[in-house]
Amino acid sequence: GQQLNQSPQSMFIQEGEDVSMNCTSSSIFNTWLWYKQDPGEGPVLLIALYKAGELTSNGRLTAQFGITRKDSFLNISASIPSDVGIYFCAGPEWNYNTDKLIFGTGTRLQVFP
Amino acid sequence: DVKVTQSSRYLVKRTGEKVFLECVQDMDHENMFWYRQDPGLGLRLIYFSYDVKMKEKGDIPEGYSVSREKKERFSLILESASTNQTSMYLCASSLGGNNEQFFGPGTRLTVL
C-alpha cells in the first residue's frame, strides 16, 4: 500500500538556525499537505501544494512539491522557540474522492534558545 | 476560518463504560474523520463519513462506532471502553475535493 517516509524523525536545533525536512512516497501524489502539531493540540494545516514543482511560502515556512511527485520538502528559516512541535506531511490515498489522507510519521522539532 | 470543536479536552472513564466523543464543524464540510494518535504509531484513521448518515471504516474500527445524523456533527462511540483505548482522539473535517483536512483540538481519553 501507499507509504510516506518522513525524515528526520527528530531535530534539535539552536534558535535562529534554518531547518529542512522531507517526505517521500512509494507512489505519485497529486497533493502534498504539511501540518504542525503543538504539544497537546490538534494538527494545524500550514501549507498545501497542488502542482509538481510548486514552491509555496507561509511566513518563514517554505514547502516544495517535488518534480517526481513522490516527494516534498519543508524548510523553516530563522527558527524561533514557538516552532517547537511535530511536523507531518500528508497526501491523498489512492482512488478516493473523500479527502482521505495518508500521514507521515512526523518530524519532532526542538528549538533551544 | 474553519472551526472544528470537540466536546471535551480531557476525559477519564472506567473500563466497560459507554463513551461518546462529539465533534462539530461550522463550515458546511462534507467529510468528517475520527483518528486516534498514540506515541510511535502516528495518526490512525478509525472511521470517516462523506455524507450525513454515511460512514466508512478506517484502518482501526474495532471497538468503535460512529454516528452522523447532522452534517455538522460526527460522534465517536466506544460501546464498552477498555484500557487499550486510552489515547488522544482527533476529529477532522474537509470540504471535499481538495484533500485539506482541518483538525479539532483533540480529546485526551484515559480509561481506568
Coordinates of N, CA and C in Angstrom, one line a residue:
Chain A
G1 N 0.8 -1.2 0.0 CA 0.0 0.0 0.0 C 0.9 1.3 0.0
Q2 N 0.2 2.4 -0.1 CA 0.9 3.7 -0.1 C 1.6 3.9 1.3
Q3 N 2.8 4.5 1.2 CA 3.5 4.8 2.5 C 4.2 6.1 2.3
L4 N 4.3 6.8 3.4 CA 5.0 8.1 3.5 C 6.1 8.0 4.5
N5 N 7.4 8.2 4.0 CA 8.5 8.2 4.9 C 9.0 9.6 5.1
Q6 N 9.0 10.0 6.4 CA 9.4 11.3 6.7 C 10.7 11.3 7.4
S7 N 11.6 12.3 7.1 CA 12.9 12.4 7.8 C 13.3 13.8 7.9
P8 N 14.1 14.1 9.0 CA 14.5 13.2 10.0 C 13.3 12.9 11.0
Q9 N 13.5 12.0 11.9 CA 12.5 11.7 12.9 C 12.4 12.8 13.9
S10 N 13.6 13.3 14.3 CA 13.6 14.4 15.2 C 14.8 15.3 14.9
M11 N 14.7 16.5 15.4 CA 15.8 17.5 15.2 C 15.9 18.4 16.4
F12 N 17.1 18.6 16.8 CA 17.4 19.5 18.0 C 18.3 20.6 17.5
I13 N 17.7 21.9 17.4 CA 18.5 22.9 16.8 C 18.5 24.2 17.7
Q14 N 19.4 25.1 17.4 CA 19.5 26.3 18.1 C 18.6 27.3 17.5
E15 N 18.1 28.2 18.3 CA 17.2 29.3 17.8 C 18.0 30.1 16.8
G16 N 17.3 30.4 15.7 CA 18.0 31.2 14.6 C 18.4 30.3 13.4
E17 N 18.6 29.0 13.7 CA 19.0 28.1 12.6 C 17.9 27.9 11.6
D18 N 18.3 27.5 10.4 CA 17.3 27.0 9.4 C 17.1 25.5 9.6
V19 N 15.9 25.1 9.2 CA 15.5 23.7 9.3 C 15.0 23.2 8.0
S20 N 15.4 21.9 7.7 CA 14.9 21.3 6.5 C 14.4 19.9 6.8
M21 N 13.3 19.5 6.3 CA 12.7 18.1 6.5 C 12.1 17.7 5.2
N22 N 12.0 16.4 5.0 CA 11.4 16.0 3.8 C 10.5 14.7 3.9
C23 N 9.8 14.5 2.9 CA 8.8 13.4 2.9 C 8.9 12.7 1.6
T24 N 8.9 11.4 1.6 CA 9.0 10.6 0.3 C 7.9 9.6 0.3
S25 N 7.4 9.3 -0.9 CA 6.3 8.4 -1.1 C 6.7 7.3 -2.0
S26 N 6.0 6.1 -1.8 CA 6.2 5.0 -2.6 C 5.4 5.1 -3.9
S27 N 4.5 6.1 -4.0 CA 3.7 6.3 -5.2 C 3.5 7.8 -5.5
I28 N 3.0 8.1 -6.6 CA 2.8 9.5 -7.0 C 1.7 10.1 -6.3
F29 N 1.9 11.4 -5.8 CA 0.8 12.1 -5.2 C 0.4 13.3 -6.1
N30 N -0.8 13.7 -6.0 CA -1.2 15.0 -6.7 C -1.4 16.1 -5.8
T31 N -1.2 15.9 -4.5 CA -1.4 16.9 -3.5 C -0.4 16.6 -2.4
W32 N 0.3 17.6 -1.8 CA 1.0 17.4 -0.6 C 0.6 18.4 0.4
L33 N 0.4 18.0 1.6 CA 0.0 18.9 2.7 C 1.0 18.8 3.8
W34 N 1.3 19.9 4.5 CA 2.2 20.0 5.6 C 1.4 20.5 6.8
Y35 N 1.5 19.8 7.9 CA 0.8 20.2 9.2 C 1.8 20.3 10.3
K36 N 1.4 21.2 11.3 CA 2.2 21.3 12.5 C 1.3 21.0 13.7
Q37 N 1.8 20.2 14.6 CA 1.1 19.9 15.8 C 1.8 20.4 17.1
D38 N 1.2 21.3 17.8 CA 1.8 21.8 19.0 C 1.5 20.7 20.1
P39 N 2.3 20.6 21.1 CA 2.1 19.6 22.2 C 0.7 19.7 22.8
G40 N 0.0 18.6 22.8 CA -1.4 18.6 23.4 C -2.5 19.2 22.5
E41 N -2.2 19.5 21.3 CA -3.2 20.2 20.4 C -3.4 19.3 19.2
G42 N -4.4 19.7 18.4 CA -4.6 19.1 17.1 C -3.7 19.7 16.0
P43 N -3.4 18.9 14.9 CA -2.6 19.4 13.9 C -3.2 20.6 13.2
V44 N -2.4 21.5 12.7 CA -2.8 22.7 12.0 C -2.2 22.7 10.6
L45 N -3.1 22.9 9.6 CA -2.6 22.9 8.2 C -1.7 24.2 8.0
L46 N -0.5 23.9 7.5 CA 0.5 25.0 7.3 C 0.5 25.4 5.8
I47 N 0.7 24.4 4.9 CA 0.8 24.7 3.5 C 0.2 23.5 2.7
A48 N -0.4 23.8 1.6 CA -1.0 22.8 0.7 C -0.3 23.1 -0.7
L49 N 0.1 22.0 -1.3 CA 0.7 22.0 -2.6 C 0.0 21.2 -3.6
Y50 N -0.3 21.7 -4.8 CA -1.1 21.0 -5.8 C -0.5 20.7 -7.1
K51 N 0.8 21.2 -7.3 CA 1.4 21.1 -8.6 C 2.8 20.7 -8.5
A52 N 3.3 19.7 -9.3 CA 4.7 19.3 -9.3 C 5.6 20.5 -9.6
G53 N 6.6 20.7 -8.7 CA 7.5 21.8 -8.8 C 7.1 23.1 -8.1
E54 N 5.8 23.1 -7.6 CA 5.3 24.2 -6.9 C 6.1 24.5 -5.6
L55 N 6.4 25.8 -5.4 CA 7.1 26.3 -4.2 C 6.2 27.3 -3.6
T56 N 5.8 27.1 -2.3 CA 4.8 27.9 -1.6 C 5.4 28.3 -0.3
S57 N 5.2 29.6 0.1 CA 5.6 30.1 1.4 C 4.5 30.5 2.3
N58 N 4.7 30.4 3.6 CA 3.8 30.9 4.6 C 4.7 31.4 5.7
G59 N 4.9 32.7 5.6 CA 5.8 33.4 6.6 C 7.3 32.8 6.4
R60 N 7.8 32.3 7.5 CA 9.2 31.7 7.4 C 9.2 30.3 6.9
L61 N 8.1 29.8 6.6 CA 8.0 28.4 6.1 C 7.9 28.4 4.6
T62 N 8.6 27.4 4.0 CA 8.6 27.3 2.5 C 8.5 25.8 2.3
A63 N 7.5 25.4 1.4 CA 7.4 24.0 1.1 C 7.4 23.8 -0.5
Q64 N 8.0 22.7 -0.9 CA 8.1 22.4 -2.3 C 7.5 21.0 -2.6
F65 N 6.8 21.0 -3.8 CA 6.2 19.8 -4.3 C 7.3 19.2 -5.3
G66 N 7.9 18.1 -5.0 CA 8.9 17.5 -5.8 C 8.5 17.3 -7.3
I67 N 9.5 17.4 -8.2 CA 9.2 17.3 -9.6 C 8.7 15.8 -9.9
T68 N 9.3 14.9 -9.2 CA 8.9 13.5 -9.5 C 7.5 13.1 -8.9
R69 N 6.9 14.0 -8.1 CA 5.6 13.9 -7.5 C 5.6 12.8 -6.4
K70 N 6.9 12.4 -6.0 CA 7.0 11.4 -5.0 C 7.6 11.9 -3.7
D71 N 7.9 13.2 -3.7 CA 8.5 13.8 -2.5 C 8.1 15.3 -2.3
S72 N 8.3 15.7 -1.1 CA 8.0 17.1 -0.8 C 9.0 17.5 0.3
F73 N 9.2 18.8 0.4 CA 10.2 19.4 1.4 C 9.6 20.5 2.1
L74 N 10.0 20.6 3.4 CA 9.5 21.8 4.2 C 10.8 22.4 4.8
N75 N 10.9 23.7 4.6 CA 12.0 24.5 5.2 C 11.5 25.5 6.1
I76 N 12.1 25.7 7.3 CA 11.8 26.8 8.2 C 13.0 27.6 8.3
S77 N 12.9 28.9 8.1 CA 14.1 29.8 8.2 C 14.1 30.5 9.6
A78 N 15.3 30.7 10.1 CA 15.4 31.5 11.3 C 14.5 31.0 12.4
S79 N 14.7 29.8 12.8 CA 13.7 29.2 13.8 C 13.7 30.0 15.1
I80 N 12.5 29.9 15.7 CA 12.2 30.5 17.0 C 11.6 29.5 17.9
P81 N 11.6 29.7 19.2 CA 11.1 28.7 20.2 C 9.7 28.2 19.9
S82 N 8.8 29.0 19.3 CA 7.4 28.6 19.1 C 7.3 27.7 17.9
D83 N 8.4 27.4 17.2 CA 8.4 26.4 16.1 C 8.4 25.0 16.6
V84 N 8.6 24.9 17.9 CA 8.7 23.5 18.5 C 7.3 22.8 18.3
G85 N 7.5 21.5 17.9 CA 6.3 20.7 17.7 C 6.6 19.6 16.8
I86 N 5.5 18.9 16.3 CA 5.7 17.8 15.4 C 5.2 18.3 14.0
Y87 N 6.0 18.0 13.0 CA 5.6 18.4 11.6 C 5.2 17.1 10.8
F88 N 4.0 17.1 10.3 CA 3.6 16.0 9.5 C 3.4 16.4 8.0
C89 N 3.8 15.4 7.1 CA 3.4 15.6 5.7 C 2.2 14.7 5.5
A90 N 1.4 14.9 4.5 CA 0.2 14.1 4.2 C -0.1 14.2 2.7
G91 N -0.7 13.1 2.2 CA -1.1 13.1 0.8 C -2.3 12.3 0.7
P92 N -3.1 12.4 -0.4 CA -4.4 11.7 -0.5 C -4.2 10.2 -0.9
E93 N -5.0 9.4 -0.3 CA -5.0 8.0 -0.6 C -5.6 7.7 -2.0
W94 N -5.1 6.7 -2.6 CA -5.5 6.3 -4.0 C -7.0 6.2 -4.1
N95 N -7.5 6.6 -5.2 CA -8.9 6.3 -5.6 C -9.9 6.7 -4.7
Y96 N -9.6 7.8 -3.9 CA -10.6 8.3 -3.0 C -11.0 9.7 -3.4
N97 N -12.2 10.0 -3.4 CA -12.6 11.4 -3.6 C -13.2 12.0 -2.3
T98 N -12.9 11.3 -1.2 CA -13.4 11.8 0.0 C -12.4 12.4 0.9
D99 N -11.3 12.9 0.3 CA -10.2 13.6 1.1 C -9.5 12.7 2.1
K100 N -9.6 11.4 2.0 CA -8.9 10.5 2.9 C -7.4 10.7 2.7
L101 N -6.6 10.9 3.8 CA -5.2 11.2 3.7 C -4.4 10.1 4.3
I102 N -3.1 10.0 3.8 CA -2.1 9.2 4.5 C -1.1 10.2 5.1
F103 N -0.7 9.9 6.3 CA 0.2 10.8 7.1 C 1.5 10.2 7.2
G104 N 2.5 11.1 7.2 CA 3.9 10.6 7.5 C 4.0 10.5 9.0
T105 N 5.1 9.9 9.5 CA 5.3 9.6 10.9 C 5.7 10.8 11.7
G106 N 6.0 11.9 11.0 CA 6.3 13.1 11.7 C 7.7 13.4 12.0
T107 N 8.1 14.7 12.0 CA 9.4 15.2 12.4 C 9.2 16.0 13.7
R108 N 9.8 15.6 14.8 CA 9.7 16.3 16.0 C 10.8 17.3 16.1
L109 N 10.5 18.6 16.2 CA 11.4 19.7 16.2 C 11.5 20.3 17.6
Q110 N 12.8 20.4 18.1 CA 13.0 21.0 19.4 C 14.0 22.2 19.1
V111 N 13.6 23.4 19.6 CA 14.5 24.6 19.4 C 15.0 25.0 20.8
F112 N 16.3 25.2 20.8 CA 16.9 25.6 22.1 C 17.3 27.1 21.9
P113 N 17.0 27.9 23.0 CA 17.4 29.3 22.9 C 18.9 29.6 22.9
Chain B
D1 N -12.6 31.5 9.0 CA -11.7 30.4 9.4 C -12.6 29.1 9.8
V2 N -12.0 28.0 9.4 CA -12.7 26.7 9.7 C -12.6 26.5 11.2
K3 N -13.7 26.1 11.8 CA -13.6 25.8 13.2 C -14.1 24.4 13.5
V4 N -13.3 23.5 14.1 CA -13.7 22.2 14.4 C -13.6 22.1 15.9
T5 N -14.6 21.8 16.6 CA -14.6 21.7 18.1 C -14.9 20.3 18.5
Q6 N -14.3 20.0 19.6 CA -14.5 18.6 20.2 C -15.1 18.9 21.6
S7 N -16.0 18.0 22.1 CA -16.8 18.2 23.3 C -15.9 18.3 24.5
S8 N -14.8 17.6 24.6 CA -14.0 17.6 25.8 C -12.5 17.7 25.4
R9 N -11.7 18.3 26.2 CA -10.3 18.2 26.0 C -9.7 17.1 26.8
Y10 N -10.2 16.8 27.9 CA -9.7 15.7 28.7 C -10.9 14.9 29.3
L11 N -10.8 13.5 29.3 CA -11.9 12.7 29.7 C -11.3 11.5 30.4
V12 N -11.9 11.1 31.6 CA -11.4 9.9 32.3 C -12.7 9.1 32.5
K13 N -12.6 7.8 32.0 CA -13.7 6.9 32.1 C -13.2 5.6 32.7
R14 N -14.2 4.8 33.1 CA -13.8 3.4 33.7 C -14.1 2.4 32.6
T15 N -13.3 1.3 32.8 CA -13.5 0.1 31.9 C -14.9 -0.3 31.8
G16 N -15.4 -0.5 30.6 CA -16.8 -1.0 30.5 C -17.8 0.1 30.3
E17 N -17.4 1.3 30.5 CA -18.4 2.5 30.3 C -18.6 2.7 28.8
K18 N -19.7 3.3 28.5 CA -20.0 3.7 27.1 C -19.5 5.2 27.1
V19 N -18.8 5.5 26.0 CA -18.2 6.8 25.9 C -18.6 7.4 24.6
F20 N -19.0 8.7 24.7 CA -19.3 9.5 23.5 C -18.3 10.6 23.3
L21 N -17.7 10.7 22.1 CA -16.9 11.9 21.8 C -17.6 12.6 20.7
E22 N -17.8 13.9 20.9 CA -18.6 14.7 19.9 C -17.6 15.6 19.2
C23 N -17.9 15.8 17.9 CA -17.2 16.7 17.1 C -18.1 17.6 16.3
V24 N -17.9 18.9 16.2 CA -18.8 19.8 15.4 C -17.9 20.7 14.6
Q25 N -18.3 20.8 13.3 CA -17.6 21.8 12.4 C -18.6 22.8 11.9
D26 N -18.1 24.0 11.7 CA -19.0 25.1 11.3 C -18.9 25.6 9.9
M27 N -18.3 24.8 9.0 CA -18.0 25.3 7.7 C -18.8 24.5 6.6
D28 N -19.8 23.8 7.0 CA -20.6 23.0 6.0 C -19.7 22.0 5.2
H29 N -18.8 21.4 5.9 CA -17.9 20.4 5.2 C -18.6 19.1 5.0
E30 N -18.3 18.5 3.9 CA -18.9 17.2 3.5 C -18.4 16.1 4.3
N31 N -17.0 16.1 4.5 CA -16.4 14.9 5.1 C -15.9 15.2 6.5
M32 N -16.1 14.1 7.3 CA -15.6 14.2 8.7 C -14.8 12.9 9.1
F33 N -13.9 13.0 9.9 CA -12.9 11.9 10.2 C -12.7 11.8 11.7
W34 N -12.5 10.6 12.2 CA -12.0 10.4 13.6 C -10.7 9.6 13.5
Y35 N -9.7 10.1 14.2 CA -8.4 9.5 14.3 C -8.1 9.2 15.8
R36 N -7.2 8.3 16.0 CA -6.5 8.2 17.3 C -5.0 8.4 17.1
Q37 N -4.4 9.0 18.1 CA -2.9 9.2 17.9 C -2.2 8.7 19.2
D38 N -1.3 7.8 18.9 CA -0.5 7.1 20.0 C 1.0 7.3 19.7
P39 N 1.8 7.5 20.8 CA 3.2 7.6 20.6 C 3.8 6.5 19.7
G40 N 4.6 6.8 18.7 CA 5.2 5.8 17.9 C 4.3 5.2 16.8
L41 N 3.0 5.5 16.9 CA 2.1 4.9 15.9 C 1.5 5.9 15.0
G42 N 1.7 7.2 15.2 CA 1.2 8.2 14.3 C -0.3 8.4 14.4
L43 N -0.9 8.9 13.4 CA -2.3 9.2 13.3 C -2.9 8.0 12.6
R44 N -3.9 7.4 13.2 CA -4.6 6.2 12.6 C -6.1 6.5 12.5
L45 N -6.6 6.2 11.3 CA -8.0 6.6 11.0 C -8.9 5.5 11.5
I46 N -9.9 5.9 12.3 CA -10.9 5.0 12.9 C -12.1 4.8 12.0
Y47 N -12.7 5.9 11.7 CA -13.9 6.0 10.8 C -13.9 7.3 10.1
F48 N -14.6 7.3 9.0 CA -14.9 8.6 8.4 C -16.3 8.6 7.7
S49 N -16.7 9.8 7.5 CA -18.1 10.0 6.9 C -18.0 11.0 5.8
Y50 N -18.6 10.6 4.6 CA -18.6 11.5 3.5 C -20.0 12.2 3.2
D51 N -20.9 11.9 4.1 CA -22.2 12.5 4.0 C -23.0 12.1 5.2
V52 N -24.1 12.9 5.4 CA -25.0 12.5 6.5 C -25.4 11.1 6.4
K53 N -25.4 10.4 7.6 CA -25.8 9.0 7.7 C -24.9 8.0 7.0
M54 N -23.8 8.5 6.3 CA -22.9 7.6 5.6 C -21.6 7.5 6.4
K55 N -21.1 6.3 6.5 CA -19.8 6.1 7.2 C -19.0 5.0 6.5
E56 N -17.7 5.1 6.7 CA -16.9 4.0 6.2 C -15.8 3.7 7.3
K57 N -15.5 2.5 7.4 CA -14.4 2.1 8.3 C -13.1 2.6 7.8
G58 N -12.3 3.0 8.8 CA -10.9 3.3 8.6 C -10.0 2.1 8.8
D59 N -8.8 2.4 9.3 CA -7.8 1.3 9.5 C -8.0 0.5 10.8
I60 N -8.6 1.2 11.8 CA -8.7 0.5 13.1 C -10.1 0.7 13.7
P61 N -11.2 0.2 13.1 CA -12.6 0.5 13.5 C -13.0 -0.4 14.7
E62 N -12.3 -1.4 15.0 CA -12.7 -2.4 16.0 C -12.9 -1.7 17.4
G63 N -14.0 -1.9 18.0 CA -14.3 -1.4 19.3 C -14.9 0.0 19.3
Y64 N -15.1 0.5 18.1 CA -15.7 1.9 17.9 C -16.9 1.8 17.0
S65 N -17.8 2.8 17.1 CA -18.8 3.0 16.2 C -19.0 4.5 16.0
V66 N -19.7 5.0 15.0 CA -19.9 6.4 14.7 C -21.3 6.7 14.4
S67 N -21.6 8.0 14.5 CA -22.9 8.4 14.1 C -22.8 9.8 13.5
R68 N -23.5 10.0 12.3 CA -23.6 11.3 11.7 C -25.0 11.6 11.3
E69 N -25.8 12.1 12.2 CA -27.2 12.4 12.0 C -27.4 13.8 11.3
K70 N -26.4 14.7 11.6 CA -26.5 16.0 11.0 C -25.1 16.3 10.4
K71 N -25.1 17.2 9.3 CA -23.9 17.4 8.6 C -22.8 17.9 9.4
E72 N -23.1 18.8 10.4 CA -22.0 19.4 11.2 C -21.5 18.6 12.3
R73 N -22.1 17.5 12.6 CA -21.8 16.8 13.8 C -21.4 15.3 13.5
F74 N -20.3 14.8 14.1 CA -19.8 13.5 13.9 C -19.4 12.9 15.3
S75 N -20.1 11.9 15.7 CA -19.8 11.3 17.0 C -19.1 10.0 17.0
L76 N -18.1 9.9 17.9 CA -17.4 8.6 18.0 C -17.9 7.9 19.3
I77 N -18.2 6.7 19.2 CA -18.8 5.9 20.4 C -17.9 4.7 20.7
L78 N -17.5 4.7 22.0 CA -16.9 3.5 22.5 C -17.9 2.7 23.3
E79 N -18.4 1.6 22.7 CA -19.5 0.9 23.3 C -19.2 0.4 24.7
S80 N -18.0 -0.1 24.9 CA -17.5 -0.6 26.2 C -16.0 -0.3 26.3
A81 N -15.7 0.8 26.9 CA -14.3 1.3 26.9 C -13.4 0.3 27.6
S82 N -12.2 0.2 26.9 CA -11.2 -0.7 27.5 C -9.9 0.1 27.7
T83 N -9.0 -0.4 28.5 CA -7.8 0.4 28.8 C -6.9 0.7 27.5
N84 N -7.0 -0.3 26.6 CA -6.2 0.0 25.4 C -6.8 1.0 24.4
Q85 N -7.9 1.6 24.8 CA -8.5 2.7 24.1 C -8.1 4.1 24.7
T86 N -7.2 4.0 25.7 CA -6.6 5.3 26.2 C -5.8 5.9 25.1
S87 N -6.1 7.1 24.8 CA -5.4 7.7 23.6 C -5.8 9.1 23.4
M88 N -5.1 9.8 22.5 CA -5.6 11.1 22.0 C -6.5 10.9 20.8
Y89 N -7.7 11.5 20.9 CA -8.6 11.3 19.8 C -8.8 12.7 19.0
L90 N -8.6 12.6 17.7 CA -8.7 13.8 16.9 C -9.8 13.7 15.9
C91 N -10.5 14.8 15.8 CA -11.6 14.8 14.8 C -11.1 15.8 13.7
A92 N -11.5 15.6 12.4 CA -11.1 16.5 11.3 C -12.3 16.6 10.4
S93 N -12.3 17.6 9.6 CA -13.3 17.8 8.6 C -12.7 18.3 7.3
S94 N -13.3 18.1 6.2 CA -12.8 18.6 4.9 C -14.0 19.0 4.0
L95 N -13.8 19.9 3.2 CA -14.9 20.4 2.3 C -15.2 19.3 1.3
G96 N -14.2 18.7 0.7 CA -14.4 17.7 -0.3 C -13.8 18.2 -1.6
G97 N -12.8 17.4 -2.1 CA -12.2 17.7 -3.4 C -10.8 18.3 -3.4
N98 N -10.4 18.9 -2.3 CA -9.0 19.4 -2.3 C -8.2 18.8 -1.3
N99 N -8.6 17.8 -0.6 CA -7.9 17.0 0.3 C -7.5 17.7 1.6
E100 N -7.8 18.9 1.8 CA -7.4 19.6 3.0 C -8.3 19.3 4.2
Q101 N -7.7 18.7 5.2 CA -8.4 18.3 6.4 C -8.1 19.4 7.5
F102 N -9.1 19.7 8.3 CA -8.9 20.7 9.4 C -9.3 20.0 10.7
F103 N -8.4 20.1 11.6 CA -8.5 19.3 12.9 C -9.0 20.1 14.0
G104 N -9.7 19.3 14.9 CA -10.1 19.9 16.2 C -8.9 19.8 17.2
P105 N -9.1 20.3 18.4 CA -8.0 20.4 19.4 C -7.7 19.0 20.0
G106 N -8.5 18.0 19.8 CA -8.2 16.7 20.4 C -8.9 16.5 21.7
T107 N -9.2 15.2 22.0 CA -9.7 14.8 23.3 C -8.7 13.7 23.8
R108 N -8.1 14.0 25.0 CA -7.2 13.0 25.6 C -8.1 12.1 26.5
L109 N -8.3 10.9 26.1 CA -9.2 10.0 26.9 C -8.3 9.0 27.7
T110 N -8.6 8.9 28.9 CA -7.9 7.9 29.8 C -9.0 6.9 30.3
V111 N -8.8 5.6 30.1 CA -9.7 4.6 30.5 C -9.0 3.8 31.7
L112 N -9.6 3.9 32.8 CA -9.0 3.2 34.0 C -9.6 1.8 34.2

